[in-house]
Short mmCIF file of C-alpha atoms in Angstrom, two decimals:
data_model
loop_
_atom_site.label_atom_id
_atom_site.label_comp_id
_atom_site.label_asym_id
_atom_site.label_seq_id
_atom_site.Cartn_x
_atom_site.Cartn_y
_atom_site.Cartn_z
CA UNK A 1 -4.14 -18.45 25.86
CA UNK A 2 -4.04 -22.03 24.62
CA UNK A 3 -3.38 -22.92 20.96
CA UNK A 4 -6.79 -24.30 20.82
CA UNK A 5 -8.32 -21.08 22.09
CA UNK A 6 -6.32 -19.09 19.52
CA UNK A 7 -7.43 -21.30 16.67
CA UNK A 8 -11.04 -21.03 17.74
CA UNK A 9 -10.91 -17.23 18.07
CA UNK A 10 -9.33 -16.98 14.60
CA UNK A 11 -12.16 -19.12 13.17
CA UNK A 12 -14.70 -16.91 14.85
CA UNK A 13 -13.24 -13.77 13.32
CA UNK A 14 -13.10 -15.46 9.94
CA UNK A 15 -16.71 -16.48 10.35
CA UNK A 16 -17.75 -12.94 11.04
CA UNK A 17 -15.81 -11.71 8.06
CA UNK A 18 -17.18 -14.37 5.60
CA UNK A 19 -13.79 -15.87 5.12
CA UNK A 20 -14.87 -19.45 5.70
CA UNK A 21 -16.31 -21.81 3.12
CA UNK A 22 -19.86 -23.06 3.57
CA UNK A 23 -18.94 -26.22 5.49
CA UNK A 24 -16.60 -24.54 7.95
CA UNK A 25 -19.12 -21.83 8.41
CA UNK A 26 -21.78 -24.31 9.40
CA UNK A 27 -19.46 -25.90 11.88
CA UNK A 28 -18.82 -22.60 13.53
CA UNK A 29 -22.51 -21.86 13.62
CA UNK A 30 -23.24 -25.11 15.35
CA UNK A 31 -20.43 -24.61 17.83
CA UNK A 32 -21.72 -21.15 18.65
CA UNK A 33 -25.15 -22.43 19.49
CA UNK A 34 -23.58 -24.31 22.34
CA UNK A 35 -21.36 -21.46 23.45
CA UNK A 36 -23.48 -18.37 24.18
CA UNK A 37 -20.62 -16.29 25.53
CA UNK A 38 -18.63 -16.57 22.33
CA UNK A 39 -21.86 -16.13 20.31
CA UNK A 40 -22.35 -12.82 22.14
CA UNK A 41 -18.76 -11.85 21.28
CA UNK A 42 -19.28 -12.43 17.56
CA UNK A 43 -22.55 -10.53 17.70
CA UNK A 44 -20.62 -7.63 19.24
CA UNK A 45 -18.06 -7.72 16.38
CA UNK A 46 -20.93 -7.66 13.89
CA UNK A 47 -22.38 -4.66 15.69
CA UNK A 48 -19.10 -2.87 15.65
CA UNK A 49 -18.94 -3.43 11.90
CA UNK A 50 -22.50 -2.16 11.40
CA UNK A 51 -21.68 1.03 13.38
CA UNK A 52 -18.43 1.58 11.47
CA UNK A 53 -20.31 1.21 8.18
CA UNK A 54 -22.99 3.61 9.40
CA UNK A 55 -20.33 6.17 10.29
CA UNK A 56 -18.26 6.02 7.10
CA UNK A 57 -20.51 4.75 4.25
CA UNK A 58 -22.20 8.26 3.97
CA UNK A 59 -18.76 9.43 2.67
CA UNK A 60 -19.57 7.47 -0.58
CA UNK A 61 -22.54 9.80 -1.34
CA UNK A 62 -20.75 13.02 -0.73
CA UNK A 63 -19.97 15.32 -3.55
CA UNK A 64 -16.40 14.90 -4.74
CA UNK A 65 -14.49 18.03 -3.67
CA UNK A 66 -13.57 20.39 -6.46
CA UNK A 67 -9.83 20.06 -6.05
CA UNK A 68 -10.08 16.21 -6.57
CA UNK A 69 -12.32 16.66 -9.63
CA UNK A 70 -9.80 19.02 -11.04
CA UNK A 71 -6.95 16.52 -10.55
CA UNK A 72 -8.97 13.93 -12.30
CA UNK A 73 -9.71 16.22 -15.21
CA UNK A 74 -6.43 17.73 -15.91
CA UNK A 75 -4.01 16.09 -18.38
CA UNK A 76 -1.86 13.12 -17.29
CA UNK A 77 1.20 15.27 -17.20
CA UNK A 78 3.05 14.88 -13.94
CA UNK A 79 3.29 18.09 -11.94
CA UNK A 80 6.25 18.05 -9.58
CA UNK A 81 8.60 15.11 -10.06
CA UNK A 82 9.56 15.49 -13.65
CA UNK A 83 8.23 16.86 -16.91
CA UNK A 84 7.98 14.83 -20.03
CA UNK A 85 8.37 16.96 -23.13
CA UNK A 86 5.40 16.75 -25.47
CA UNK A 87 7.49 15.19 -28.20
CA UNK A 88 8.43 12.18 -25.95
CA UNK A 89 4.82 11.70 -25.10
CA UNK A 90 4.08 11.53 -28.76
CA UNK A 91 6.93 9.11 -29.26
CA UNK A 92 5.66 6.88 -26.52
CA UNK A 93 2.09 6.91 -27.99
CA UNK A 94 3.57 6.10 -31.39
CA UNK A 95 5.49 3.21 -29.79
CA UNK A 96 2.40 1.84 -28.13
CA UNK A 97 0.42 2.06 -31.35
CA UNK A 98 2.96 0.47 -33.59
CA UNK A 99 4.48 -1.96 -31.06
CA UNK A 100 7.73 -2.03 -32.85
CA UNK A 101 10.00 -2.16 -29.87
CA UNK A 102 11.88 0.54 -28.17
CA UNK A 103 13.79 1.83 -31.12
CA UNK A 104 11.95 5.10 -31.33
CA UNK A 105 11.44 5.47 -27.60
CA UNK A 106 12.73 8.67 -26.06
CA UNK A 107 16.37 8.89 -27.15
CA UNK A 108 16.82 6.75 -30.27
CA UNK A 109 18.49 3.42 -30.73
CA UNK A 110 20.61 3.72 -27.63
CA UNK A 111 17.41 3.35 -25.43
CA UNK A 112 16.61 0.04 -27.02
CA UNK A 113 19.79 -1.47 -25.61
CA UNK A 114 19.28 0.11 -22.29
CA UNK A 115 16.25 -1.78 -21.07
CA UNK A 116 17.74 -5.32 -21.25
CA UNK A 117 20.98 -3.78 -20.28
CA UNK A 118 19.46 -2.63 -17.08
CA UNK A 119 18.16 -6.11 -16.34
CA UNK A 120 21.58 -7.54 -17.35
CA UNK A 121 23.21 -5.25 -14.97
CA UNK A 122 20.74 -6.21 -12.26
CA UNK A 123 21.48 -9.88 -12.77
CA UNK A 124 25.23 -9.28 -12.81
CA UNK A 125 25.01 -7.32 -9.62
CA UNK A 126 23.03 -10.10 -8.07
CA UNK A 127 25.49 -12.79 -9.20
CA UNK A 128 28.49 -10.92 -7.96
CA UNK A 129 27.20 -9.49 -4.63
CA UNK A 130 24.40 -11.83 -3.51
CA UNK A 131 26.81 -14.86 -3.70
CA UNK A 132 29.22 -13.13 -1.37
CA UNK A 133 28.75 -14.98 1.96
CA UNK A 134 31.15 -12.92 4.15
CA UNK A 135 30.51 -9.38 2.88
CA UNK A 136 27.48 -9.09 0.56
CA UNK A 137 26.83 -5.55 1.44
CA UNK A 138 29.17 -2.57 1.87
CA UNK A 139 26.85 -0.97 4.39
CA UNK A 140 25.01 -3.31 6.75
CA UNK A 141 21.57 -2.61 8.09
CA UNK A 142 22.84 -1.12 11.40
CA UNK A 143 24.63 1.59 9.41
CA UNK A 144 21.43 2.40 7.58
CA UNK A 145 21.25 6.08 8.46
CA UNK A 146 24.78 6.73 7.06
CA UNK A 147 24.08 4.66 4.06
CA UNK A 148 20.87 6.37 3.20
CA UNK A 149 22.50 9.75 3.57
CA UNK A 150 25.09 8.54 1.08
CA UNK A 151 22.31 7.25 -1.22
CA UNK A 152 20.66 10.69 -1.06
CA UNK A 153 23.80 12.39 -2.02
CA UNK A 154 24.71 10.07 -4.96
CA UNK A 155 21.25 9.64 -6.35
CA UNK A 156 20.15 13.26 -5.66
CA UNK A 157 16.99 12.00 -3.97
CA UNK A 158 15.90 10.22 -0.84
CA UNK A 159 15.40 6.43 -1.37
CA UNK A 160 14.44 4.15 1.55
CA UNK A 161 14.55 0.43 1.29
CA UNK A 162 11.03 -1.04 1.40
CA UNK A 163 10.17 -3.59 4.14
CA UNK A 164 9.85 -7.10 2.70
CA UNK A 165 9.17 -8.83 5.99
CA UNK A 166 5.76 -9.90 4.76
CA UNK A 167 7.60 -12.23 2.32
CA UNK A 168 10.01 -13.38 5.06
CA UNK A 169 12.89 -11.28 3.90
CA UNK A 170 14.90 -8.91 6.10
CA UNK A 171 16.96 -6.00 4.99
CA UNK A 172 20.67 -6.78 4.98
CA UNK A 173 22.05 -3.47 3.68
CA UNK A 174 23.41 -2.19 0.40
CA UNK A 175 26.04 -0.52 -1.69
CA UNK A 176 26.48 2.00 -4.43
CA UNK A 177 27.11 0.32 -7.82
CA UNK A 178 27.70 1.71 -11.30
CA UNK A 179 24.97 1.69 -13.97
CA UNK A 180 25.60 3.38 -17.28
CA UNK A 181 28.29 5.64 -15.84
CA UNK A 182 26.08 6.85 -13.02
CA UNK A 183 25.71 5.76 -9.41
CA UNK A 184 22.97 3.23 -8.78
CA UNK A 185 21.93 1.78 -5.47
CA UNK A 186 21.72 -1.94 -4.65
CA UNK A 187 19.63 -2.98 -1.65
CA UNK A 188 19.88 -6.52 -0.45
CA UNK A 189 17.52 -8.78 1.57
CA UNK A 190 17.79 -12.25 2.97
CA UNK A 191 15.41 -14.88 4.32
CA UNK A 192 15.95 -17.61 6.99
CA UNK A 193 16.95 -20.01 4.32
CA UNK A 194 19.74 -17.83 3.14
CA UNK A 195 17.87 -16.85 -0.13
CA UNK A 196 18.63 -13.39 -1.21
CA UNK A 197 16.78 -10.72 -3.06
CA UNK A 198 18.55 -7.66 -4.64
CA UNK A 199 16.82 -4.44 -5.46
CA UNK A 200 18.62 -2.24 -7.95
CA UNK A 201 17.59 1.40 -8.49
CA UNK A 202 19.33 3.13 -11.40
CA UNK A 203 19.14 6.53 -12.92
CA UNK A 204 18.06 7.25 -16.51
CA UNK A 205 19.45 9.99 -18.69
CA UNK A 206 16.03 10.59 -20.17
CA UNK A 207 12.71 9.75 -18.47
CA UNK A 208 11.37 6.27 -19.42
CA UNK A 209 8.08 4.72 -18.50
CA UNK A 210 7.62 1.08 -18.84
CA UNK A 211 5.45 -1.46 -16.93
CA UNK A 212 6.87 -4.37 -15.02
CA UNK A 213 8.52 -7.10 -17.11
CA UNK A 214 10.16 -10.42 -16.20
CA UNK A 215 13.59 -11.27 -17.52
CA UNK A 216 15.08 -14.70 -16.71
CA UNK A 217 18.67 -15.66 -17.00
CA UNK A 218 20.91 -18.25 -15.30
CA UNK A 219 18.01 -19.44 -13.20
CA UNK A 220 17.52 -15.90 -11.87
CA UNK A 221 14.28 -14.10 -12.16
CA UNK A 222 14.43 -10.27 -12.62
CA UNK A 223 11.35 -8.07 -12.60
CA UNK A 224 12.15 -4.59 -13.80
CA UNK A 225 10.27 -1.35 -14.69
CA UNK A 226 11.04 2.19 -15.55
CA UNK A 227 9.30 5.09 -13.71
CA UNK A 228 10.56 8.34 -15.21
CA UNK A 229 14.08 9.08 -14.13
CA UNK A 230 14.53 5.89 -12.14
CA UNK A 231 14.85 2.25 -13.29
CA UNK A 232 13.93 -0.48 -10.78
CA UNK A 233 14.71 -4.17 -10.73
CA UNK A 234 13.99 -6.98 -8.20
CA UNK A 235 16.27 -10.06 -8.75
CA UNK A 236 16.34 -13.45 -6.95
CA UNK A 237 16.38 -17.16 -7.44
CA UNK A 238 13.09 -17.54 -5.59
CA UNK A 239 10.06 -18.62 -7.66
CA UNK A 240 8.72 -15.98 -9.96
CA UNK A 241 5.19 -15.88 -8.54
CA UNK A 242 6.53 -14.99 -5.10
CA UNK A 243 9.03 -12.58 -6.52
CA UNK A 244 6.30 -10.81 -8.49
CA UNK A 245 4.37 -10.14 -5.20
CA UNK A 246 7.58 -8.71 -3.74
CA UNK A 247 8.12 -6.58 -6.82
CA UNK A 248 4.67 -5.20 -6.68
CA UNK A 249 5.21 -4.28 -3.04
CA UNK A 250 8.53 -2.55 -3.95
CA UNK A 251 6.82 -0.72 -6.86
CA UNK A 252 4.09 0.59 -4.67
CA UNK A 253 6.59 1.64 -2.00
CA UNK A 254 8.45 3.84 -4.48
CA UNK A 255 5.33 5.39 -5.95
CA UNK A 256 4.49 6.65 -2.49
CA UNK A 257 7.77 8.22 -1.53
CA UNK B 1 -4.07 2.60 -26.82
CA UNK B 2 -4.94 6.17 -26.09
CA UNK B 3 -8.47 5.16 -25.37
CA UNK B 4 -7.32 2.39 -23.03
CA UNK B 5 -5.50 4.93 -21.02
CA UNK B 6 -8.66 7.09 -21.03
CA UNK B 7 -10.61 4.02 -19.90
CA UNK B 8 -8.10 3.44 -17.07
CA UNK B 9 -8.41 7.14 -15.97
CA UNK B 10 -12.22 6.84 -15.78
CA UNK B 11 -11.80 3.66 -13.71
CA UNK B 12 -9.60 5.61 -11.31
CA UNK B 13 -12.23 8.29 -11.25
CA UNK B 14 -14.91 5.76 -10.30
CA UNK B 15 -12.87 4.63 -7.26
CA UNK B 16 -12.75 8.10 -5.74
CA UNK B 17 -15.74 7.71 -3.40
CA UNK B 18 -14.19 4.49 -1.99
CA UNK B 19 -10.72 6.15 -1.69
CA UNK B 20 -12.39 9.05 0.22
CA UNK B 21 -14.13 6.63 2.53
CA UNK B 22 -10.94 4.72 3.17
CA UNK B 23 -8.93 7.82 3.79
CA UNK B 24 -11.57 9.35 6.09
CA UNK B 25 -11.71 6.20 8.23
CA UNK B 26 -7.80 6.05 8.34
CA UNK B 27 -7.27 9.67 9.31
CA UNK B 28 -10.55 10.61 10.98
CA UNK B 29 -10.16 14.08 9.41
CA UNK B 30 -11.99 15.20 6.25
CA UNK B 31 -9.44 17.85 5.12
CA UNK B 32 -6.41 15.55 5.69
CA UNK B 33 -8.15 12.66 4.03
CA UNK B 34 -9.06 14.62 0.89
CA UNK B 35 -5.42 15.87 0.61
CA UNK B 36 -4.36 12.22 0.86
CA UNK B 37 -6.88 11.18 -1.86
CA UNK B 38 -5.74 13.91 -4.09
CA UNK B 39 -2.09 13.01 -3.70
CA UNK B 40 -2.93 9.35 -4.30
CA UNK B 41 -4.81 10.09 -7.54
CA UNK B 42 -2.05 12.47 -8.77
CA UNK B 43 0.51 9.73 -8.33
CA UNK B 44 -1.67 6.97 -9.71
CA UNK B 45 -2.49 9.00 -12.85
CA UNK B 46 1.13 9.65 -13.58
CA UNK B 47 1.89 6.04 -12.93
CA UNK B 48 -0.73 4.35 -15.00
CA UNK B 49 1.91 2.71 -17.12
CA UNK B 50 2.91 0.76 -14.03
CA UNK B 51 -0.60 -0.51 -13.29
CA UNK B 52 -0.91 -4.29 -14.08
CA UNK B 53 -4.38 -4.87 -15.66
CA UNK B 54 -4.64 -8.32 -14.02
CA UNK B 55 -4.82 -6.66 -10.59
CA UNK B 56 -7.76 -5.10 -8.93
CA UNK B 57 -7.60 -1.40 -9.45
CA UNK B 58 -9.11 -0.58 -6.03
CA UNK B 59 -6.57 -2.48 -4.02
CA UNK B 60 -3.80 -0.98 -6.18
CA UNK B 61 -5.02 2.50 -5.33
CA UNK B 62 -5.58 1.59 -1.71
CA UNK B 63 -2.00 0.41 -1.43
CA UNK B 64 -0.73 3.74 -2.79
CA UNK B 65 -2.96 5.75 -0.45
CA UNK B 66 -2.11 3.62 2.56
CA UNK B 67 1.70 3.98 1.88
CA UNK B 68 1.30 7.73 1.42
CA UNK B 69 -0.47 7.90 4.75
CA UNK B 70 2.10 5.73 6.56
CA UNK B 71 5.08 7.66 5.05
CA UNK B 72 3.34 10.88 6.11
CA UNK B 73 2.98 9.63 9.69
CA UNK B 74 6.64 8.59 9.63
CA UNK B 75 7.74 12.03 8.52
CA UNK B 76 5.08 13.57 10.72
CA UNK B 77 4.25 16.15 8.12
CA UNK B 78 0.85 15.00 6.99
CA UNK B 79 -0.67 14.87 10.39
CA UNK B 80 0.30 18.44 11.21
CA UNK B 81 0.21 19.37 14.86
CA UNK B 82 -0.85 16.51 16.97
CA UNK B 83 -4.43 16.69 17.83
CA UNK B 84 -5.85 15.41 21.11
CA UNK B 85 -9.01 13.50 20.43
CA UNK B 86 -10.94 15.60 22.89
CA UNK B 87 -9.82 18.86 21.24
CA UNK B 88 -10.96 17.91 17.81
CA UNK B 89 -14.10 19.61 16.75
CA UNK B 90 -17.18 17.69 15.50
CA UNK B 91 -16.60 18.52 11.93
CA UNK B 92 -13.28 16.79 11.89
CA UNK B 93 -15.14 13.50 12.26
CA UNK B 94 -17.23 11.69 9.79
CA UNK B 95 -20.35 13.40 8.60
CA UNK B 96 -22.89 13.64 11.28
CA UNK B 97 -26.11 11.79 10.62
CA UNK B 98 -29.44 13.53 10.90
CA UNK B 99 -31.04 11.63 13.81
CA UNK B 100 -29.82 12.72 17.16
CA UNK B 101 -29.95 9.37 18.79
CA UNK B 102 -27.97 7.81 15.99
CA UNK B 103 -25.48 10.64 16.18
CA UNK B 104 -24.30 9.64 19.62
CA UNK B 105 -23.47 6.07 18.49
CA UNK B 106 -21.75 7.16 15.29
CA UNK B 107 -19.78 9.79 17.05
CA UNK B 108 -18.56 7.25 19.53
CA UNK B 109 -17.44 4.73 17.10
CA UNK B 110 -15.51 7.32 15.05
CA UNK B 111 -13.73 8.49 18.23
CA UNK B 112 -13.09 4.95 19.29
CA UNK B 113 -11.62 4.06 15.94
CA UNK B 114 -9.33 7.08 16.09
CA UNK B 115 -8.01 5.83 19.43
CA UNK B 116 -6.76 2.55 18.03
CA UNK B 117 -3.10 2.21 17.22
CA UNK B 118 -2.41 2.84 13.56
CA UNK B 119 -1.57 -0.76 12.75
CA UNK B 120 -4.83 -2.10 14.28
CA UNK B 121 -6.98 0.72 12.91
CA UNK B 122 -5.86 0.16 9.24
CA UNK B 123 -6.63 -3.62 9.42
CA UNK B 124 -10.08 -2.99 10.87
CA UNK B 125 -10.87 -0.27 8.31
CA UNK B 126 -9.83 -2.53 5.50
CA UNK B 127 -11.83 -5.49 6.72
CA UNK B 128 -14.88 -4.07 8.42
CA UNK B 129 -15.50 -0.84 6.41
CA UNK B 130 -13.93 -1.63 3.09
CA UNK B 131 -14.91 -5.26 3.27
CA UNK B 132 -11.75 -6.67 1.73
CA UNK B 133 -10.55 -10.24 2.28
CA UNK B 134 -7.80 -10.99 4.72
CA UNK B 135 -5.50 -11.76 1.76
CA UNK B 136 -6.24 -8.39 0.08
CA UNK B 137 -5.64 -6.57 3.34
CA UNK B 138 -2.41 -8.48 3.82
CA UNK B 139 -1.22 -7.54 0.35
CA UNK B 140 -2.03 -3.88 0.88
CA UNK B 141 -0.23 -3.66 4.14
CA UNK B 142 2.60 -5.97 3.08
CA UNK B 143 2.25 -8.35 5.99
CA UNK B 144 1.55 -12.15 6.29
CA UNK B 145 -2.18 -13.00 6.70
CA UNK B 146 -1.51 -14.23 10.24
CA UNK B 147 -0.43 -10.73 11.19
CA UNK B 148 -3.60 -9.25 9.81
CA UNK B 149 -5.67 -11.74 11.77
CA UNK B 150 -3.89 -11.08 15.14
CA UNK B 151 -4.14 -7.27 14.58
CA UNK B 152 -7.83 -7.60 13.67
CA UNK B 153 -8.41 -9.62 16.84
CA UNK B 154 -6.64 -6.95 18.98
CA UNK B 155 -8.46 -4.14 17.23
CA UNK B 156 -11.85 -5.60 18.00
CA UNK B 157 -11.07 -6.31 21.63
CA UNK B 158 -9.68 -2.82 22.08
CA UNK B 159 -12.55 -1.19 20.33
CA UNK B 160 -14.84 -3.05 22.69
CA UNK B 161 -13.05 -1.70 25.73
CA UNK B 162 -12.92 1.92 24.30
CA UNK B 163 -16.62 1.80 23.53
CA UNK B 164 -17.57 0.47 26.95
CA UNK B 165 -15.54 3.27 28.56
CA UNK B 166 -17.08 5.99 26.53
CA UNK B 167 -20.65 4.75 27.16
CA UNK B 168 -19.99 4.71 30.90
CA UNK B 169 -19.16 8.44 30.75
CA UNK B 170 -22.08 9.77 28.66
CA UNK B 171 -21.42 13.51 29.43
CA UNK B 172 -17.84 13.48 28.51
CA UNK B 173 -17.08 17.02 27.56
CA UNK B 174 -14.27 18.52 25.49
CA UNK B 175 -11.95 20.93 27.33
#
């Protein structure tokens, strides 16, 4: 398959999926008029799409099953993973209402320090380990199964490193690091230019829930968030918009495991 | 702020029909897909504090559902015992339309979709059924756009072959 052919085929798919702007769309239309075989092919793709829609769109009109409705109606309290005492829920609502920082959040003044502390710790870990050229990780990717078994033992739960290949980063490996007197896990990634991303997962004494925030220090960007008993951070010197995409992917990975 | 959270919950509720369609097309199995939707909603509702308001809620939910499905496949628990496509009863497929003539076509496309490799099927489902952009699909799957496009191309060619095979053998019976 020649490059030209590939480019043309890509444009044809993009045309069928309304991905082209008006001008490019017109160009493809003109071209198709002179190429009946390819025109037929695009018609076939449209037909596939119409059939798929006909097969699955009726699901939209089905009655929502009772079990799903029940899940939607019940209170937002998590069922299995961890339970938040009512008092802490009240505290978090109070916090949101008053917006006076984290002082009252969960466990008193100590918690206020701990959120920037977690980001600080993430940045320190990145500075120390990601700069290490010869041995940045204690367990390299080939030893993954042993390392993940160790992670499970030290963190009391299974944590797998998310794939970041979509952003051009491959998994290098990781190590166990301390965070607030508890084991935390540091996963490390690298791209072809030698840029590195570290992902730190720490354990919280008391469950904390906070949306993603950016913390910048020493030209390093660190996105971090709290999800119950775990704290997460994604640190790198790559640009923050790209790192945010990576962080979102990381967040969604851990929501689903 | 409490009402904002309530608002977010009702926005999640409004996405349920779309989540069900997405899950049904991914798994080809109504029971399995509703379990998946329920699991997805449970996780999303307990993670509303992580949802970034600037993002599209549907693609956020799709990402969670898709990851749950993939993790399930990996662990091979969600899928349960492996089902041969010819052994699966009619009701495991998408709702059958009323007209008999149309039923043949719809039936075939559901079967054909189920026969695609997982990575090709999810791309085709996101783009042809859910009508997302290439970029949105790439973000959900966590791949570059180029990968989405090449999988889409392969999915369409393969679907064409599967469909022409099934229409050549009109009286294909299950065992």
